[in-house]
PDB file of C-alpha atoms and ligand atoms in Angstrom:
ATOM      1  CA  UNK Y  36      11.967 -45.417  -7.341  1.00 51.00           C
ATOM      2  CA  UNK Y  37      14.684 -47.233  -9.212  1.00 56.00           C
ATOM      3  CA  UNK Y  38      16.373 -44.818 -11.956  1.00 71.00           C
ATOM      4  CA  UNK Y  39      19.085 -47.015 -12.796  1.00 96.00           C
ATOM      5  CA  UNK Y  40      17.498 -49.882 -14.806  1.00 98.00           C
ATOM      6  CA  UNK Y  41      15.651 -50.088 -18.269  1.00 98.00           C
ATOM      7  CA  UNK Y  42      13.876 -52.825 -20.151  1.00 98.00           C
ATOM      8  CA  UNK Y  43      14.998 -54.700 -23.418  1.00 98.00           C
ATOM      9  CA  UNK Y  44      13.663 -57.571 -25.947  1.00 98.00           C
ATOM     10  CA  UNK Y  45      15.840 -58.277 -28.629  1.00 99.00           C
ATOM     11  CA  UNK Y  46      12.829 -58.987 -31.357  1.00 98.00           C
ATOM     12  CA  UNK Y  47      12.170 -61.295 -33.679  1.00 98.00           C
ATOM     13  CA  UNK Y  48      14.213 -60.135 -36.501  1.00 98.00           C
ATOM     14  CA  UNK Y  49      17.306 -59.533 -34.799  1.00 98.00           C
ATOM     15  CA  UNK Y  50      17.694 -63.007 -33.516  1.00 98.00           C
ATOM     16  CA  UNK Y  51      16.215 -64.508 -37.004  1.00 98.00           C
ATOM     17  CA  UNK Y  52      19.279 -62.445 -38.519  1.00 98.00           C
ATOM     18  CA  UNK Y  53      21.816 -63.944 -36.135  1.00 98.00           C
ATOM     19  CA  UNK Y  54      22.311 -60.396 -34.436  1.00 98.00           C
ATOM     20  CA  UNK Y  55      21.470 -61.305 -31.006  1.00 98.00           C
ATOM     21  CA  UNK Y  56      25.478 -61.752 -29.940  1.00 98.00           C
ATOM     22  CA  UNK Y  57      26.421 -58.876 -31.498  1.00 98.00           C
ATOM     23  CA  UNK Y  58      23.552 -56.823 -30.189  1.00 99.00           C
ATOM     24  CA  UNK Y  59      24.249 -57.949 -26.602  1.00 98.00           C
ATOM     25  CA  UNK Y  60      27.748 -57.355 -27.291  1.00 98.00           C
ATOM     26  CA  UNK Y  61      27.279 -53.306 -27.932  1.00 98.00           C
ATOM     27  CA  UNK Y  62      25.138 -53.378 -24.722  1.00 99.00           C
ATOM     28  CA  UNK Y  63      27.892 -54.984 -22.657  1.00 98.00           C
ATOM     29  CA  UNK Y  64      30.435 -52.446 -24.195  1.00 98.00           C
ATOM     30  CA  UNK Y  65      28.296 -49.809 -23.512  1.00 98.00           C
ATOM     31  CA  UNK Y  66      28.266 -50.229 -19.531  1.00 98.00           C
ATOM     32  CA  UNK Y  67      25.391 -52.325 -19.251  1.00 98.00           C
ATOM     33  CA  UNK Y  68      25.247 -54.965 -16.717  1.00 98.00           C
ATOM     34  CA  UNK Y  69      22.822 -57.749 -17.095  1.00 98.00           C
ATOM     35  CA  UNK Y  70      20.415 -58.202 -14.446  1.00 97.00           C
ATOM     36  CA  UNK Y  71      17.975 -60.976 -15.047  1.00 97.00           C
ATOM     37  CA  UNK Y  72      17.599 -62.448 -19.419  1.00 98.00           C
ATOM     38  CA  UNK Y  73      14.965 -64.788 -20.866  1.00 97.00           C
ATOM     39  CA  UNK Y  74      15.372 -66.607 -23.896  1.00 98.00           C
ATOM     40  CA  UNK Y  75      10.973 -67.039 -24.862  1.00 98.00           C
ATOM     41  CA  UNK Y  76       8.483 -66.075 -27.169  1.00 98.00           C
ATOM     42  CA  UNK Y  77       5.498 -64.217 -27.387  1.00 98.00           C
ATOM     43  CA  UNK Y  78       1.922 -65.082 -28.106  1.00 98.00           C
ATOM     44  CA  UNK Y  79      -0.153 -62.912 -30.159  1.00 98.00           C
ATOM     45  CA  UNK Y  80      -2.251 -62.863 -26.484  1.00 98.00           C
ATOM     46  CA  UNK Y  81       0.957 -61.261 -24.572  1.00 98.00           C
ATOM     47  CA  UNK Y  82       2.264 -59.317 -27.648  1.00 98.00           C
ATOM     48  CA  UNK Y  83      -0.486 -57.395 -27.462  1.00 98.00           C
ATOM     49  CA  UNK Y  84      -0.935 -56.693 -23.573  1.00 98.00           C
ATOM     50  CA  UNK Y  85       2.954 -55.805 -23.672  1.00 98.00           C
ATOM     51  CA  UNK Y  86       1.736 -53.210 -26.473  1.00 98.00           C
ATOM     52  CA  UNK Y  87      -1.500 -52.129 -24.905  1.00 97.00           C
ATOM     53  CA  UNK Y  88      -0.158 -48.573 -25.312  1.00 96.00           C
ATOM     54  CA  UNK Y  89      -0.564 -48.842 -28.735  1.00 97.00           C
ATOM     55  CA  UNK Y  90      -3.506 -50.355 -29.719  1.00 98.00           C
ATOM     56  CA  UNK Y  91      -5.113 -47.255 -31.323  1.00 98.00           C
ATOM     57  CA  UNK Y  92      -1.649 -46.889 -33.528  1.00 98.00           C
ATOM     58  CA  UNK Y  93      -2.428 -47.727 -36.979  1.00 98.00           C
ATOM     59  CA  UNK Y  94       0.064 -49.985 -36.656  1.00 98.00           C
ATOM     60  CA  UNK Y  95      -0.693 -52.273 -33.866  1.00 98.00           C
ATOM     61  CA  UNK Y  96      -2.373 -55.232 -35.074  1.00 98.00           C
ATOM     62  CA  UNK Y  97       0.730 -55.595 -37.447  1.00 98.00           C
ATOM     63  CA  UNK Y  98       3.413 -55.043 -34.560  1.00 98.00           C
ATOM     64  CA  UNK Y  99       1.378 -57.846 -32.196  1.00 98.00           C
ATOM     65  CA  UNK Y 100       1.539 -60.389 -35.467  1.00 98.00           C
ATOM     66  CA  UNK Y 101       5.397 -59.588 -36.071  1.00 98.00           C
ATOM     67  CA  UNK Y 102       6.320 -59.483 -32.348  1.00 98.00           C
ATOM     68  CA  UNK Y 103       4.917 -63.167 -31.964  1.00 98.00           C
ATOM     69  CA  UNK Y 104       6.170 -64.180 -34.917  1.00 98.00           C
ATOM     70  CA  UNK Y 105       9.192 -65.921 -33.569  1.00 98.00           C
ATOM     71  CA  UNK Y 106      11.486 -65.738 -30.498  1.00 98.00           C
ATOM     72  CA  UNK Y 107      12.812 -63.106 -28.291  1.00 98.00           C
ATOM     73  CA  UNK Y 108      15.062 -62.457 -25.547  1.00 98.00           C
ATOM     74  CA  UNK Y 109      13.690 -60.275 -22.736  1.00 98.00           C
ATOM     75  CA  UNK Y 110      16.786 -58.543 -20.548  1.00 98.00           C
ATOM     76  CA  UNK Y 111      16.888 -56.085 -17.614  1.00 98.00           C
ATOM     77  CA  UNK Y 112      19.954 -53.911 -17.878  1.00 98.00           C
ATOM     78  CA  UNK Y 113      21.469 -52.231 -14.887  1.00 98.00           C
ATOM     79  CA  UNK Y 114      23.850 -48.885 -15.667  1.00 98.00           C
ATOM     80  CA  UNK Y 115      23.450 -45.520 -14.182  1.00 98.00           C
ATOM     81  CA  UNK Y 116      21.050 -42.876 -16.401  1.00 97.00           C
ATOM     82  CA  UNK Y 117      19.890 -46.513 -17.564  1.00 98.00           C
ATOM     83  CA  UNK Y 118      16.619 -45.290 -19.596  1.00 98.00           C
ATOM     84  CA  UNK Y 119      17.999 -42.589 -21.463  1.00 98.00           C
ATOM     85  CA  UNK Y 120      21.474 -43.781 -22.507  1.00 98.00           C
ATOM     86  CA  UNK Y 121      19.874 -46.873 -23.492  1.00 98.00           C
ATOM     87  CA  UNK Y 122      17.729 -44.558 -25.858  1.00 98.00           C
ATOM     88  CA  UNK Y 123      20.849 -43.261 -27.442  1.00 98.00           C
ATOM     89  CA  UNK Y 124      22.393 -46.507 -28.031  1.00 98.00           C
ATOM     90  CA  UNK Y 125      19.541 -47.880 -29.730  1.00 98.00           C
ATOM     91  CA  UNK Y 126      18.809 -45.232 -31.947  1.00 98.00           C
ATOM     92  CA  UNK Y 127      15.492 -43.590 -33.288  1.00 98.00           C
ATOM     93  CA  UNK Y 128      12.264 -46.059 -34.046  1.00 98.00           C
ATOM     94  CA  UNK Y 129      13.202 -45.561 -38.078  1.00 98.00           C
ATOM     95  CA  UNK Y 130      16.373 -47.383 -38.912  1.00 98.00           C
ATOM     96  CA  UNK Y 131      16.840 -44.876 -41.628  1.00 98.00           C
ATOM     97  CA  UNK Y 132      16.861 -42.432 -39.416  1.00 98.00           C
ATOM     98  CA  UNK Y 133      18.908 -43.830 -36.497  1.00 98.00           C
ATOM     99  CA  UNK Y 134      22.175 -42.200 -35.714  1.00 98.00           C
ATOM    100  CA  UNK Y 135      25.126 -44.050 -36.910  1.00 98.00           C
ATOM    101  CA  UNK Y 136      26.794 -46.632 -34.766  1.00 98.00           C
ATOM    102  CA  UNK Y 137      23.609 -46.943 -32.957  1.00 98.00           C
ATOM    103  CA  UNK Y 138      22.114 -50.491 -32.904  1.00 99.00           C
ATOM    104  CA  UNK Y 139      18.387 -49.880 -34.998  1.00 98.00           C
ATOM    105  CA  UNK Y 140      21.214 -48.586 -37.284  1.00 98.00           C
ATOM    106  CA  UNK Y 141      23.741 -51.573 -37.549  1.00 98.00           C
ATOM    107  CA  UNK Y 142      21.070 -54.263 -37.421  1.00 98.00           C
ATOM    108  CA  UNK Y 143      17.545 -53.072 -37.993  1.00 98.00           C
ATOM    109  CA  UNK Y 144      15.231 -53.594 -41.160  1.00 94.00           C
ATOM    110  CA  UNK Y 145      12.500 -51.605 -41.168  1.00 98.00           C
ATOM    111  CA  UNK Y 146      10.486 -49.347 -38.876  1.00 98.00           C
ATOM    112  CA  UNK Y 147       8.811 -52.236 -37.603  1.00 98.00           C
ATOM    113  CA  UNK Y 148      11.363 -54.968 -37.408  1.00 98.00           C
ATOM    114  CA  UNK Y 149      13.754 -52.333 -35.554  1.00 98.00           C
ATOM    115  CA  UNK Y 150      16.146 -55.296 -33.786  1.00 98.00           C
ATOM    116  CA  UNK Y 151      15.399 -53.566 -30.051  1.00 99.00           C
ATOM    117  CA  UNK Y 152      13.007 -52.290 -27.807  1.00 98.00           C
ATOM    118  CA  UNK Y 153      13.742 -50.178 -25.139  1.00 98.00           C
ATOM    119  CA  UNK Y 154      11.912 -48.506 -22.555  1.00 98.00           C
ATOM    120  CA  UNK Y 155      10.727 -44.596 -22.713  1.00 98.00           C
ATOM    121  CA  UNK Y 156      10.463 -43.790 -18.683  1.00 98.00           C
ATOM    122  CA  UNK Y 157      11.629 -45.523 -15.655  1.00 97.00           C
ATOM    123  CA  UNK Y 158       8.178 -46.073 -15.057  1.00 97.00           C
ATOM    124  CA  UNK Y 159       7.535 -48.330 -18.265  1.00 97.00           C
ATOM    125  CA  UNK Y 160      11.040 -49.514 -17.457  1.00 97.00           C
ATOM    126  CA  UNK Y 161       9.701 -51.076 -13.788  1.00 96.00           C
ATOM    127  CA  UNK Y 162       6.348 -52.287 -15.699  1.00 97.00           C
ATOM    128  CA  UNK Y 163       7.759 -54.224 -18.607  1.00 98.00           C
ATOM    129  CA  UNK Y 164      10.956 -55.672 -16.737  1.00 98.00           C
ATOM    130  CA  UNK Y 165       7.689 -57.066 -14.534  1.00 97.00           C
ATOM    131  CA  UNK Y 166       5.982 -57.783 -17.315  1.00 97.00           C
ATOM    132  CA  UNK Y 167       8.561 -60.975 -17.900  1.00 97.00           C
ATOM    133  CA  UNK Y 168      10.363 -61.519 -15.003  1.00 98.00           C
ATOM    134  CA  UNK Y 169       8.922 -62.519 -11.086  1.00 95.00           C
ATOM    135  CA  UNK Y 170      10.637 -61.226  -8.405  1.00 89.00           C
ATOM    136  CA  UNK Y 171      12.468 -64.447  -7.556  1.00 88.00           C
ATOM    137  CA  UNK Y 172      14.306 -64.382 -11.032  1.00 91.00           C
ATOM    138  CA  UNK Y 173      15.967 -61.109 -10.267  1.00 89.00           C
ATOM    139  CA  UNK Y 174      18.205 -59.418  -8.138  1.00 85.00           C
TER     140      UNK Y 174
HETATM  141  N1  LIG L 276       6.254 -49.305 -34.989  1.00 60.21           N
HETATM  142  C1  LIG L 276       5.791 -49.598 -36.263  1.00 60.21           C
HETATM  143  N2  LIG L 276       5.417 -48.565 -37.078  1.00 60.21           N
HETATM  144  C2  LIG L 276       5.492 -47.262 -36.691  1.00 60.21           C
HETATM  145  C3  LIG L 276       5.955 -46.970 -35.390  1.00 60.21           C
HETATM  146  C4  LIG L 276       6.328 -48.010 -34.564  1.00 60.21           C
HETATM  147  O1  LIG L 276       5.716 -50.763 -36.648  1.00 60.21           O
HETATM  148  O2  LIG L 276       5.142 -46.366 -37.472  1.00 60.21           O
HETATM  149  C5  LIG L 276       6.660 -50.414 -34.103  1.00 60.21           C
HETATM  150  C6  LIG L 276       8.175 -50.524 -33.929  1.00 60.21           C
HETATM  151  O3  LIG L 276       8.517 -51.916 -33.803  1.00 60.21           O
HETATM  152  C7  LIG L 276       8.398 -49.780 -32.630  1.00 60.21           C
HETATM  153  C8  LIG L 276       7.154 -50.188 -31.833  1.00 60.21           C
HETATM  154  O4  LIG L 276       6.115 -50.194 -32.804  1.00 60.21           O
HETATM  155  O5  LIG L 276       9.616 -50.138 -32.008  1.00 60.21           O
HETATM  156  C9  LIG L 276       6.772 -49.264 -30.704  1.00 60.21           C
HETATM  157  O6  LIG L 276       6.656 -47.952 -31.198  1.00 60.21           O
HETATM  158  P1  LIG L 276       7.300 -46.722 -30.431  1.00 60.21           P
HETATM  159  O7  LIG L 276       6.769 -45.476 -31.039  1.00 60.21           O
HETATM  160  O8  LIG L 276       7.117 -46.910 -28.952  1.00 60.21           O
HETATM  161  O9  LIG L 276       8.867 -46.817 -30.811  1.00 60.21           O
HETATM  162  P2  LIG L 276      10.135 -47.180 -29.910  1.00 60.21           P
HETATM  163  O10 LIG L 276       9.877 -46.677 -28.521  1.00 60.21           O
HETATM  164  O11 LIG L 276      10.299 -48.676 -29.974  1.00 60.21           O
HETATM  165  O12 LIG L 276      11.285 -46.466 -30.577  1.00 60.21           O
HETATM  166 MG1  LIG L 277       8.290 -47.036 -27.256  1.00 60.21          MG
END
């Protein structure tokens, strides 16, 4: 099983707010290598498979409607301990609550419109990079 890769989308509101440079700047600086990136959006169809996990969360039908709400870019990061540190550079779910320096703290506006996902396991990891890339457009 691959441990060395995790799953990202910068979402809607961080490229609406002109973060996505910056944001894929602090994953670059981190030690992040980029292993396959799509520039694409969501439909309210695939916004909500992508958050199947969810859908009893009191909160999904609003998540599906902001995640296809505009644009996103989908990345597969390579860096050893990939899930995990990627979880620390992120921050937690709340930008209030995120640790400083982290990038749901620098960029995020709400609980909701949190600027990143990132992947829990390197199970979900393998899933979602699937999710949005074929084999052929990786390496
Ligand atoms: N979310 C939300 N309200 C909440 C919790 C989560 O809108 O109370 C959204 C938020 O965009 C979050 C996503 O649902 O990133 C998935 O939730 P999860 O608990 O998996 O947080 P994450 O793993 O992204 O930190
Ligand atoms: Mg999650």
């Amino acid at each position: 099983m691959t441990t060395n890769r995790t799953f990202t989308m910068i979402k809607p509101d961080g490229i609406e707010n002109g973060y996505s440079g910056a944001i894929l700047d602090h994953i670059l600086k981190a030690g992040f290598k980029i292993i396959a990136m799509k520039y694409t959006r969501l439909s309210p169809e695939t916004a909500g498979q992508f958050y199947a996990i969810h859908k009893e969360r009191p909160f999904y039908k609003d998540l599906v409607s902001y995640m296809s709400s505009g644009p996103i870019v989908a990345v597969i990061l390579e860096k050893e301990n990939a899930v995990e540190d990627f979880r620390t550079i992120i921050g937690a779910t709340d930008p209030t609550k995120a640790a400083d320096g982290t990038i749901r703290k620098l960029y995020a506006k709400s609980i909701e419109a949190n600027a990143v996902h990132g992947s829990d396991s390197n199970e979900n990891a393998a899933i979602e990079g699937n999710f949005f890339f074929s084999m052929l457009e990786r390496f």
